[in-house]
mmCIF file of N, CA and C in Angstrom:
data_model
loop_
_atom_site.group_PDB
_atom_site.id
_atom_site.type_symbol
_atom_site.label_atom_id
_atom_site.label_comp_id
_atom_site.label_asym_id
_atom_site.label_seq_id
_atom_site.Cartn_x
_atom_site.Cartn_y
_atom_site.Cartn_z
ATOM 1 N N MET X 446 114.832 185.338 42.524
ATOM 2 C CA MET X 446 115.489 185.387 43.860
ATOM 3 C C MET X 446 116.866 184.847 43.861
ATOM 4 N N ARG X 447 118.192 184.730 44.020
ATOM 5 C CA ARG X 447 119.262 183.949 44.418
ATOM 6 C C ARG X 447 119.492 184.054 46.550
ATOM 7 N N SER X 448 119.209 182.933 46.949
ATOM 8 C CA SER X 448 119.205 182.548 47.963
ATOM 9 C C SER X 448 120.954 183.123 48.329
ATOM 10 N N THR X 449 121.046 183.492 49.386
ATOM 11 C CA THR X 449 122.603 183.807 50.308
ATOM 12 C C THR X 449 123.197 183.309 50.834
ATOM 13 N N ALA X 450 122.201 182.152 51.501
ATOM 14 C CA ALA X 450 122.552 181.659 52.739
ATOM 15 C C ALA X 450 123.670 181.086 52.788
ATOM 16 N N MET X 451 124.674 181.277 53.286
ATOM 17 C CA MET X 451 125.797 180.288 53.877
ATOM 18 C C MET X 451 125.564 178.943 53.992
ATOM 19 N N PRO X 452 126.391 177.932 53.261
ATOM 20 C CA PRO X 452 126.257 176.500 53.796
ATOM 21 C C PRO X 452 126.411 176.333 54.986
ATOM 22 N N LEU X 453 126.165 175.066 55.668
ATOM 23 C CA LEU X 453 125.925 174.862 56.881
ATOM 24 C C LEU X 453 127.349 174.378 57.171
ATOM 25 N N GLY X 454 127.613 174.207 58.467
ATOM 26 C CA GLY X 454 128.837 173.082 59.156
ATOM 27 C C GLY X 454 129.587 174.426 58.943
ATOM 28 N N ARG X 455 130.904 173.600 59.097
ATOM 29 C CA ARG X 455 131.986 174.003 58.574
ATOM 30 C C ARG X 455 133.102 174.017 57.262
ATOM 31 N N ARG X 456 133.834 174.687 56.599
ATOM 32 C CA ARG X 456 134.346 174.824 55.908
ATOM 33 C C ARG X 456 135.606 174.113 55.494
ATOM 34 N N LYS X 457 135.985 172.741 54.897
ATOM 35 C CA LYS X 457 137.602 172.298 54.914
ATOM 36 C C LYS X 457 138.332 173.087 54.360
ATOM 37 N N SER X 458 139.669 174.392 55.164
ATOM 38 C CA SER X 458 140.317 174.508 53.684
ATOM 39 C C SER X 458 140.819 173.002 53.217
ATOM 40 N N ASN X 459 141.652 173.676 51.974
ATOM 41 C CA ASN X 459 142.824 172.667 51.552
ATOM 42 C C ASN X 459 144.132 172.746 51.613
ATOM 43 N N ASP X 460 144.550 173.675 52.500
ATOM 44 C CA ASP X 460 145.496 173.777 53.462
ATOM 45 C C ASP X 460 145.597 172.354 54.963
ATOM 46 N N VAL X 461 144.221 172.594 55.373
ATOM 47 C CA VAL X 461 143.966 171.716 56.477
ATOM 48 C C VAL X 461 143.730 170.362 55.825
ATOM 49 N N ALA X 462 142.930 170.098 54.729
ATOM 50 C CA ALA X 462 142.983 168.977 54.795
ATOM 51 C C ALA X 462 144.097 167.921 53.739
ATOM 52 N N GLU X 463 144.670 168.434 52.887
ATOM 53 C CA GLU X 463 145.759 167.611 52.888
ATOM 54 C C GLU X 463 146.852 167.097 54.016
ATOM 55 N N PRO X 464 146.881 167.684 54.566
ATOM 56 C CA PRO X 464 148.017 166.845 55.607
ATOM 57 C C PRO X 464 146.666 165.839 56.389
ATOM 58 N N MET X 465 145.802 166.276 57.098
ATOM 59 C CA MET X 465 144.365 165.624 57.580
ATOM 60 C C MET X 465 143.875 164.364 56.952
ATOM 61 N N GLU X 466 143.916 164.487 55.536
ATOM 62 C CA GLU X 466 144.264 162.953 54.154
ATOM 63 C C GLU X 466 145.782 162.585 54.541
ATOM 64 N N ALA X 467 146.877 162.911 54.607
ATOM 65 C CA ALA X 467 148.016 162.100 54.894
ATOM 66 C C ALA X 467 148.034 161.268 56.106
ATOM 67 N N ASP X 468 147.104 161.728 57.154
ATOM 68 C CA ASP X 468 147.185 160.981 58.206
ATOM 69 C C ASP X 468 146.359 159.890 58.323
ATOM 70 N N GLN X 469 145.322 159.958 57.442
ATOM 71 C CA GLN X 469 143.984 159.254 57.163
ATOM 72 C C GLN X 469 145.079 158.008 56.951
ATOM 73 N N ALA X 470 145.845 158.417 55.824
ATOM 74 C CA ALA X 470 146.311 157.450 54.947
ATOM 75 C C ALA X 470 147.565 156.186 55.640
ATOM 76 N N LEU X 471 148.005 156.892 56.565
ATOM 77 C CA LEU X 471 148.930 156.721 57.095
ATOM 78 C C LEU X 471 148.806 155.738 58.158
ATOM 79 N N ALA X 472 147.425 156.619 58.971
ATOM 80 C CA ALA X 472 146.615 155.898 59.884
ATOM 81 C C ALA X 472 145.775 154.564 59.796
ATOM 82 N N GLY X 473 145.761 154.501 58.411
ATOM 83 C CA GLY X 473 145.228 153.025 57.881
ATOM 84 C C GLY X 473 146.285 152.480 58.313
ATOM 85 N N THR X 474 147.481 152.726 58.268
ATOM 86 C CA THR X 474 148.894 151.430 57.423
ATOM 87 C C THR X 474 148.796 151.204 59.383
ATOM 88 N N TYR X 475 148.415 151.194 60.411
ATOM 89 C CA TYR X 475 148.624 150.973 61.209
ATOM 90 C C TYR X 475 148.989 149.585 62.078
ATOM 91 N N ARG X 476 148.174 148.831 62.005
ATOM 92 C CA ARG X 476 148.037 147.739 62.037
ATOM 93 C C ARG X 476 149.076 146.539 61.023
ATOM 94 N N ASP X 477 149.064 146.522 59.985
ATOM 95 C CA ASP X 477 150.548 146.456 58.987
ATOM 96 C C ASP X 477 151.618 146.885 59.585
ATOM 97 N N ARG X 478 151.975 147.800 59.619
ATOM 98 C CA ARG X 478 153.315 148.073 60.926
ATOM 99 C C ARG X 478 153.347 147.608 61.852
ATOM 100 N N LEU X 479 152.265 147.447 62.649
ATOM 101 C CA LEU X 479 152.689 147.234 64.166
ATOM 102 C C LEU X 479 152.849 145.916 63.821
ATOM 103 N N ALA X 480 152.275 145.505 62.822
ATOM 104 C CA ALA X 480 152.280 143.421 62.645
ATOM 105 C C ALA X 480 154.018 143.546 61.999
ATOM 106 N N GLU X 481 154.646 144.977 61.667
ATOM 107 C CA GLU X 481 156.001 144.348 60.605
ATOM 108 C C GLU X 481 156.797 144.176 62.274
ATOM 109 N N ALA X 482 156.527 145.631 63.044
ATOM 110 C CA ALA X 482 157.411 145.717 63.995
ATOM 111 C C ALA X 482 157.108 143.986 65.059
ATOM 112 N N THR X 483 156.026 143.351 65.175
ATOM 113 C CA THR X 483 156.117 142.727 65.606
ATOM 114 C C THR X 483 157.140 141.422 65.123
ATOM 115 N N GLU X 484 156.852 141.093 63.644
ATOM 116 C CA GLU X 484 157.782 140.310 63.008
ATOM 117 C C GLU X 484 159.232 140.480 63.559
ATOM 118 N N ALA X 485 159.669 142.146 63.235
ATOM 119 C CA ALA X 485 161.129 142.475 63.840
ATOM 120 C C ALA X 485 161.477 141.922 64.823
ATOM 121 N N GLU X 486 160.798 141.867 66.239
ATOM 122 C CA GLU X 486 160.977 141.305 67.184
ATOM 123 C C GLU X 486 161.035 139.985 66.888
ATOM 124 N N GLY X 487 160.319 139.402 66.875
ATOM 125 C CA GLY X 487 160.350 138.457 66.062
ATOM 126 C C GLY X 487 161.845 137.633 66.032
ATOM 127 N N ALA X 488 162.028 138.474 65.091
ATOM 128 C CA ALA X 488 163.773 137.764 64.467
ATOM 129 C C ALA X 488 164.623 138.581 65.081
ATOM 130 N N LEU X 489 164.735 139.401 66.197
ATOM 131 C CA LEU X 489 165.707 139.663 66.497
ATOM 132 C C LEU X 489 165.761 138.330 68.059
ATOM 133 N N ARG X 490 164.994 138.337 68.892
ATOM 134 C CA ARG X 490 164.832 137.078 68.665
ATOM 135 C C ARG X 490 165.730 135.967 68.841
ATOM 136 N N ALA X 491 165.087 135.592 67.904
ATOM 137 C CA ALA X 491 165.707 134.355 67.167
ATOM 138 C C ALA X 491 167.221 134.661 66.765
ATOM 139 N N ALA X 492 167.549 135.863 66.139
ATOM 140 C CA ALA X 492 168.733 135.786 66.267
ATOM 141 C C ALA X 492 169.940 135.813 67.363
ATOM 142 N N GLN X 493 168.879 136.392 68.585
ATOM 143 C CA GLN X 493 169.719 136.355 70.114
ATOM 144 C C GLN X 493 170.067 135.389 70.331
ATOM 145 N N GLY X 494 169.409 134.096 70.502
ATOM 146 C CA GLY X 494 169.467 132.654 70.596
ATOM 147 C C GLY X 494 170.275 132.198 70.069
ATOM 148 N N THR X 495 170.014 131.996 68.271
ATOM 149 C CA THR X 495 171.241 131.242 67.875
ATOM 150 C C THR X 495 172.545 132.147 68.452
ATOM 151 N N ASP X 496 172.848 133.447 68.105
ATOM 152 C CA ASP X 496 174.536 134.337 68.339
ATOM 153 C C ASP X 496 175.321 134.006 67.144
ATOM 154 N N ALA X 497 174.712 133.432 65.821
ATOM 155 C CA ALA X 497 175.592 133.177 65.016
ATOM 156 C C ALA X 497 176.969 133.651 64.557
ATOM 157 N N SER X 498 176.081 134.927 63.956
ATOM 158 C CA SER X 498 176.794 136.176 63.478
ATOM 159 C C SER X 498 178.814 136.537 64.431
ATOM 160 N N ASP X 499 179.174 137.448 63.957
ATOM 161 C CA ASP X 499 180.673 137.631 64.680
ATOM 162 C C ASP X 499 180.298 139.002 65.373
ATOM 163 N N THR X 500 179.439 139.698 64.910
ATOM 164 C CA THR X 500 179.230 140.919 65.078
ATOM 165 C C THR X 500 177.495 141.000 65.970
ATOM 166 N N GLY X 501 177.556 140.299 66.480
ATOM 167 C CA GLY X 501 175.986 140.141 66.440
ATOM 168 C C GLY X 501 174.635 140.516 65.998
ATOM 169 N N PRO X 502 173.247 140.348 66.514
ATOM 170 C CA PRO X 502 172.590 140.636 65.529
ATOM 171 C C PRO X 502 172.297 141.967 65.090
ATOM 172 N N ARG X 503 172.835 142.480 64.816
ATOM 173 C CA ARG X 503 173.518 144.235 64.509
ATOM 174 C C ARG X 503 171.550 144.294 63.201
ATOM 175 N N ALA X 504 171.986 143.259 62.169
ATOM 176 C CA ALA X 504 171.108 144.025 61.300
ATOM 177 C C ALA X 504 169.716 144.491 61.913
ATOM 178 N N GLU X 505 169.041 143.095 62.899
ATOM 179 C CA GLU X 505 168.137 142.607 63.126
ATOM 180 C C GLU X 505 168.059 143.631 64.135
ATOM 181 N N VAL X 506 168.380 144.424 64.861
ATOM 182 C CA VAL X 506 168.466 145.474 65.641
ATOM 183 C C VAL X 506 167.813 146.514 65.224
ATOM 184 N N ILE X 507 168.614 147.217 63.994
ATOM 185 C CA ILE X 507 168.500 148.032 62.936
ATOM 186 C C ILE X 507 166.813 148.106 62.381
ATOM 187 N N ALA X 508 166.620 146.682 61.869
ATOM 188 C CA ALA X 508 165.157 146.557 61.196
ATOM 189 C C ALA X 508 164.153 146.730 62.695
ATOM 190 N N PHE X 509 164.186 146.081 63.354
ATOM 191 C CA PHE X 509 163.261 146.200 64.536
ATOM 192 C C PHE X 509 162.915 148.022 65.068
ATOM 193 N N ASP X 510 164.543 148.678 64.972
ATOM 194 C CA ASP X 510 163.731 150.108 65.498
ATOM 195 C C ASP X 510 163.466 151.030 64.689
ATOM 196 N N LYS X 511 163.174 150.071 63.152
ATOM 197 C CA LYS X 511 162.634 151.313 62.157
ATOM 198 C C LYS X 511 161.360 150.517 62.267
ATOM 199 N N ALA X 512 160.944 149.334 62.396
ATOM 200 C CA ALA X 512 159.871 149.268 62.501
ATOM 201 C C ALA X 512 158.938 149.802 63.745
ATOM 202 N N LEU X 513 159.727 149.496 64.407
ATOM 203 C CA LEU X 513 159.123 149.830 66.144
ATOM 204 C C LEU X 513 158.842 151.682 65.287
ATOM 205 N N THR X 514 159.585 152.819 64.769
ATOM 206 C CA THR X 514 159.731 154.067 64.499
ATOM 207 C C THR X 514 158.735 153.855 63.194
ATOM 208 N N ALA X 515 158.233 153.154 62.698
ATOM 209 C CA ALA X 515 157.317 153.463 61.683
ATOM 210 C C ALA X 515 155.633 153.043 62.198
ATOM 211 N N ALA X 516 155.901 152.489 62.802
ATOM 212 C CA ALA X 516 154.858 152.299 64.015
ATOM 213 C C ALA X 516 154.269 152.948 64.605
ATOM 214 N N LEU X 517 155.179 153.256 65.258
ATOM 215 C CA LEU X 517 154.999 154.760 66.098
ATOM 216 C C LEU X 517 154.671 156.081 65.920
ATOM 217 N N LEU X 518 155.313 156.239 64.181
ATOM 218 C CA LEU X 518 154.886 157.076 63.206
ATOM 219 C C LEU X 518 152.984 156.949 62.734
ATOM 220 N N ALA X 519 152.397 155.470 62.996
ATOM 221 C CA ALA X 519 151.328 155.601 62.129
ATOM 222 C C ALA X 519 150.483 155.487 63.059
ATOM 223 N N ALA X 520 150.277 155.238 64.393
ATOM 224 C CA ALA X 520 149.688 155.789 65.834
ATOM 225 C C ALA X 520 149.558 156.930 66.038
ATOM 226 N N GLU X 521 150.342 157.829 65.740
ATOM 227 C CA GLU X 521 150.359 159.107 65.804
ATOM 228 C C GLU X 521 149.271 160.193 65.138
ATOM 229 N N ALA X 522 149.660 159.225 64.227
ATOM 230 C CA ALA X 522 148.705 160.170 63.105
ATOM 231 C C ALA X 522 147.841 159.445 63.292
ATOM 232 N N ALA X 523 147.248 158.597 63.406
ATOM 233 C CA ALA X 523 146.206 158.003 64.101
ATOM 234 C C ALA X 523 145.488 158.858 64.935
ATOM 235 N N GLU X 524 145.852 159.113 66.422
ATOM 236 C CA GLU X 524 145.694 159.744 67.577
ATOM 237 C C GLU X 524 145.790 161.300 66.594
ATOM 238 N N ARG X 525 146.277 161.522 65.690
ATOM 239 C CA ARG X 525 145.840 162.958 65.238
ATOM 240 C C ARG X 525 144.024 163.216 64.496
ATOM 241 N N VAL X 526 144.417 162.026 63.214
ATOM 242 C CA VAL X 526 143.037 162.001 63.108
ATOM 243 C C VAL X 526 141.763 161.894 63.963
ATOM 244 N N ALA X 527 142.105 161.250 65.044
ATOM 245 C CA ALA X 527 140.845 160.765 66.147
ATOM 246 C C ALA X 527 140.511 162.261 67.162
ATOM 247 N N ALA X 528 142.182 163.183 67.017
ATOM 248 C CA ALA X 528 141.745 164.263 67.531
ATOM 249 C C ALA X 528 140.656 165.479 66.817
ATOM 250 N N GLY X 529 140.229 165.042 65.341
ATOM 251 C CA GLY X 529 139.922 166.052 64.542
ATOM 252 C C GLY X 529 140.172 167.067 63.806
ATOM 253 N N ARG X 530 139.143 167.919 62.896
ATOM 254 C CA ARG X 530 140.018 168.631 62.504
ATOM 255 C C ARG X 530 140.610 169.428 62.671
ATOM 256 N N LYS X 531 139.833 170.538 63.905
ATOM 257 C CA LYS X 531 139.869 171.865 64.579
ATOM 258 C C LYS X 531 141.450 171.758 65.155
ATOM 259 N N THR X 532 142.510 169.903 65.172
ATOM 260 C CA THR X 532 143.561 170.436 65.649
ATOM 261 C C THR X 532 144.474 170.365 64.531
ATOM 262 N N TYR X 533 144.187 170.772 63.677
ATOM 263 C CA TYR X 533 145.224 171.173 62.248
ATOM 264 C C TYR X 533 145.372 172.875 62.442
ATOM 265 N N ALA X 534 146.610 172.710 62.130
ATOM 266 C CA ALA X 534 147.055 174.182 60.895
ATOM 267 C C ALA X 534 147.033 174.261 59.842
ATOM 268 N N ALA X 535 147.025 174.660 59.053
ATOM 269 C CA ALA X 535 147.967 174.720 57.525
ATOM 270 C C ALA X 535 148.952 175.878 57.923
ATOM 271 N N PRO X 536 150.162 174.749 57.196
ATOM 272 C CA PRO X 536 151.530 175.700 57.827
ATOM 273 C C PRO X 536 151.126 176.621 57.230
ATOM 274 N N GLY X 537 151.983 177.444 57.271
ATOM 275 C CA GLY X 537 151.955 179.046 58.207
ATOM 276 C C GLY X 537 151.480 179.632 58.314
ATOM 277 N N ALA X 538 150.344 179.092 58.821
ATOM 278 C CA ALA X 538 149.362 179.961 59.572
ATOM 279 C C ALA X 538 149.995 181.026 60.719
ATOM 280 N N ASP X 539 148.815 181.927 60.831
ATOM 281 C CA ASP X 539 149.453 182.951 61.996
ATOM 282 C C ASP X 539 149.289 182.101 62.876
ATOM 283 N N ALA X 540 149.953 182.797 64.565
ATOM 284 C CA ALA X 540 150.203 182.798 65.417
ATOM 285 C C ALA X 540 149.355 182.186 66.289
ATOM 286 N N LYS X 541 148.217 182.995 65.822
ATOM 287 C CA LYS X 541 146.865 182.268 66.352
ATOM 288 C C LYS X 541 145.942 181.736 66.298
ATOM 289 N N THR X 542 145.648 180.930 64.970
ATOM 290 C CA THR X 542 145.584 180.043 64.013
ATOM 291 C C THR X 542 146.070 178.564 64.890
ATOM 292 N N VAL X 543 147.211 178.630 64.673
ATOM 293 C CA VAL X 543 148.233 177.309 65.690
ATOM 294 C C VAL X 543 147.986 177.374 66.323
ATOM 295 N N ARG X 544 147.867 178.305 68.045
ATOM 296 C CA ARG X 544 147.786 178.265 69.192
ATOM 297 C C ARG X 544 146.436 178.146 69.439
ATOM 298 N N ALA X 545 144.849 178.086 68.535
ATOM 299 C CA ALA X 545 144.374 177.711 68.349
ATOM 300 C C ALA X 545 143.902 176.462 68.509
ATOM 301 N N ALA X 546 144.837 175.804 67.320
ATOM 302 C CA ALA X 546 144.433 174.573 67.376
ATOM 303 C C ALA X 546 145.625 173.145 68.060
ATOM 304 N N GLU X 547 146.378 173.660 68.475
ATOM 305 C CA GLU X 547 147.157 173.687 69.901
ATOM 306 C C GLU X 547 146.368 173.340 71.157
ATOM 307 N N ILE X 548 145.137 174.403 71.554
ATOM 308 C CA ILE X 548 144.807 173.970 72.697
ATOM 309 C C ILE X 548 143.480 173.314 72.354
ATOM 310 N N ALA X 549 142.917 173.052 70.617
ATOM 311 C CA ALA X 549 141.907 172.302 70.088
ATOM 312 C C ALA X 549 142.422 170.685 71.023
ATOM 313 N N TYR X 550 143.752 170.278 70.655
ATOM 314 C CA TYR X 550 144.441 169.419 70.204
ATOM 315 C C TYR X 550 144.581 168.533 72.146
ATOM 316 N N ARG X 551 144.807 169.920 72.814
ATOM 317 C CA ARG X 551 144.733 168.963 74.384
ATOM 318 C C ARG X 551 143.729 168.996 74.804
ATOM 319 N N LYS X 552 142.471 169.569 74.305
ATOM 320 C CA LYS X 552 141.131 169.632 74.774
ATOM 321 C C LYS X 552 140.875 168.251 74.197
ATOM 322 N N ALA X 553 140.960 167.389 72.829
ATOM 323 C CA ALA X 553 140.810 166.365 72.046
ATOM 324 C C ALA X 553 141.395 164.981 72.861
ATOM 325 N N LYS X 554 142.497 165.845 73.637
ATOM 326 C CA LYS X 554 143.659 164.238 74.829
ATOM 327 C C LYS X 554 142.600 164.179 75.877
ATOM 328 N N ALA X 555 141.868 165.214 76.160
ATOM 329 C CA ALA X 555 141.308 164.619 77.413
ATOM 330 C C ALA X 555 139.686 164.030 76.992
ATOM 331 N N LYS X 556 139.692 164.125 75.971
ATOM 332 C CA LYS X 556 138.348 163.062 76.155
ATOM 333 C C LYS X 556 138.625 161.401 76.403
ATOM 334 N N PRO X 557 137.974 160.532 76.600
ATOM 335 C CA PRO X 557 137.781 159.212 76.350
ATOM 336 C C PRO X 557 138.148 158.688 75.425
ATOM 337 N N ALA X 558 137.587 159.108 73.796
ATOM 338 C CA ALA X 558 137.770 158.270 72.741
ATOM 339 C C ALA X 558 139.029 158.475 72.616
ATOM 340 N N MET X 559 140.212 159.553 73.104
ATOM 341 C CA MET X 559 141.502 159.145 72.918
ATOM 342 C C MET X 559 142.271 158.828 73.341
ATOM 343 N N ARG X 560 141.723 158.448 74.765
ATOM 344 C CA ARG X 560 142.547 157.424 75.498
ATOM 345 C C ARG X 560 143.902 156.187 75.054
ATOM 346 N N PRO X 561 142.693 155.782 73.946
ATOM 347 C CA PRO X 561 143.001 154.233 73.719
ATOM 348 C C PRO X 561 143.912 154.848 72.478
ATOM 349 N N TRP X 562 144.178 155.472 72.146
ATOM 350 C CA TRP X 562 145.662 156.128 70.694
ATOM 351 C C TRP X 562 146.524 156.252 71.419
ATOM 352 N N THR X 563 146.116 157.546 72.910
ATOM 353 C CA THR X 563 147.387 157.874 73.398
ATOM 354 C C THR X 563 147.876 156.989 73.954
ATOM 355 N N ALA X 564 147.480 156.026 74.792
ATOM 356 C CA ALA X 564 148.030 155.005 75.348
ATOM 357 C C ALA X 564 148.699 154.241 74.816
ATOM 358 N N GLU X 565 148.352 153.824 73.127
ATOM 359 C CA GLU X 565 149.134 152.761 72.070
ATOM 360 C C GLU X 565 150.584 154.090 71.822
ATOM 361 N N VAL X 566 150.627 154.863 71.722
ATOM 362 C CA VAL X 566 151.585 156.368 71.206
ATOM 363 C C VAL X 566 152.409 156.013 72.488
ATOM 364 N N ASP X 567 152.528 156.495 74.116
ATOM 365 C CA ASP X 567 152.960 156.484 74.493
ATOM 366 C C ASP X 567 153.765 154.587 74.624
ATOM 367 N N ARG X 568 153.155 153.795 74.731
ATOM 368 C CA ARG X 568 153.253 152.313 74.843
ATOM 369 C C ARG X 568 154.986 152.531 73.732
ATOM 370 N N LEU X 569 154.026 152.635 72.546
ATOM 371 C CA LEU X 569 155.273 152.650 71.424
ATOM 372 C C LEU X 569 156.498 152.921 71.459
ATOM 373 N N ARG X 570 155.898 154.464 72.203
ATOM 374 C CA ARG X 570 157.452 155.298 72.855
ATOM 375 C C ARG X 570 158.277 154.485 73.181
ATOM 376 N N THR X 571 157.560 154.501 74.495
ATOM 377 C CA THR X 571 158.330 153.706 75.754
ATOM 378 C C THR X 571 159.171 152.285 75.251
ATOM 379 N N ALA X 572 158.496 151.958 74.247
ATOM 380 C CA ALA X 572 159.084 150.201 73.699
ATOM 381 C C ALA X 572 160.648 150.359 73.169
ATOM 382 N N ARG X 573 160.290 151.977 71.997
ATOM 383 C CA ARG X 573 160.931 151.732 71.032
ATOM 384 C C ARG X 573 162.545 152.796 72.303
ATOM 385 N N GLU X 574 162.080 153.316 73.141
ATOM 386 C CA GLU X 574 162.627 154.004 73.638
ATOM 387 C C GLU X 574 163.723 152.943 74.744
ATOM 388 N N ALA X 575 163.571 152.212 75.567
ATOM 389 C CA ALA X 575 163.998 150.989 75.619
ATOM 390 C C ALA X 575 164.414 149.863 74.569
ATOM 391 N N HIS X 576 164.244 150.151 73.458
ATOM 392 C CA HIS X 576 165.028 149.451 72.217
ATOM 393 C C HIS X 576 166.480 150.041 72.300
ATOM 394 N N ARG X 577 166.207 151.277 72.366
ATOM 395 C CA ARG X 577 166.997 151.945 71.310
ATOM 396 C C ARG X 577 168.757 152.083 72.886
ATOM 397 N N LEU X 578 167.789 152.202 74.255
ATOM 398 C CA LEU X 578 168.743 151.795 75.766
ATOM 399 C C LEU X 578 169.553 150.504 75.687
ATOM 400 N N SER X 579 169.065 149.783 75.298
ATOM 401 C CA SER X 579 169.499 148.273 74.868
ATOM 402 C C SER X 579 170.534 147.725 74.371
ATOM 403 N N TYR X 580 169.798 148.766 72.991
ATOM 404 C CA TYR X 580 171.096 148.088 72.190
ATOM 405 C C TYR X 580 171.332 149.350 71.704
ATOM 406 N N ARG X 581 172.668 149.502 70.642
ATOM 407 C CA ARG X 581 173.544 150.210 70.393
ATOM 408 C C ARG X 581 173.047 150.244 68.533
ATOM 409 N N THR X 582 172.312 151.102 68.105
ATOM 410 C CA THR X 582 171.289 151.456 66.962
ATOM 411 C C THR X 582 172.435 152.175 65.937
ATOM 412 N N VAL X 583 173.269 153.180 66.525
ATOM 413 C CA VAL X 583 174.340 153.968 66.163
ATOM 414 C C VAL X 583 175.570 153.271 66.390
ATOM 415 N N PRO X 584 176.381 153.644 64.956
ATOM 416 C CA PRO X 584 177.598 153.019 65.041
ATOM 417 C C PRO X 584 178.370 153.780 65.961
ATOM 418 N N ALA X 585 179.630 153.138 66.724
ATOM 419 C CA ALA X 585 180.071 153.592 67.902
ATOM 420 C C ALA X 585 181.126 154.612 67.360
ATOM 421 N N VAL X 586 181.460 155.467 68.067
ATOM 422 C CA VAL X 586 182.633 156.673 67.178
ATOM 423 C C VAL X 586 184.015 156.738 67.870
ATOM 424 N N ALA X 587 185.086 156.459 66.835
ATOM 425 C CA ALA X 587 185.907 156.067 67.711
ATOM 426 C C ALA X 587 187.155 156.897 68.401
ATOM 427 N N VAL X 588 187.336 156.923 69.501
ATOM 428 C CA VAL X 588 187.543 157.943 70.498
ATOM 429 C C VAL X 588 189.007 157.870 70.803
#
């Protein structure tokens, strides 16, 4: 006689597993990306001190912006991973599933375990926006 018992725990659908694994891989690079952003900031500050080129530290400004953006993306991925599997909705999922994932994400953000990642995402986003407001990272349009 075969047992028809259901497996314990929730099954992880492949549609949700792929984005979560991608986020886990990206979150694993967070420390490296943060170190790259720190190095890029050091290079920018050094270039500001010397001010040897005619155009200023343009290459360093752009490199720092890209490094901050990469660190921010990794921190956001780590935040999603820390929120858990229920916060992911499969691409093309129905509206009810997407809304349930959004609600689960908001509930997860209220937990103390999520606060360090949320604070880090906010810190990096603020630093990137302050940098973008301080320096022109996009070429000016001729008027």
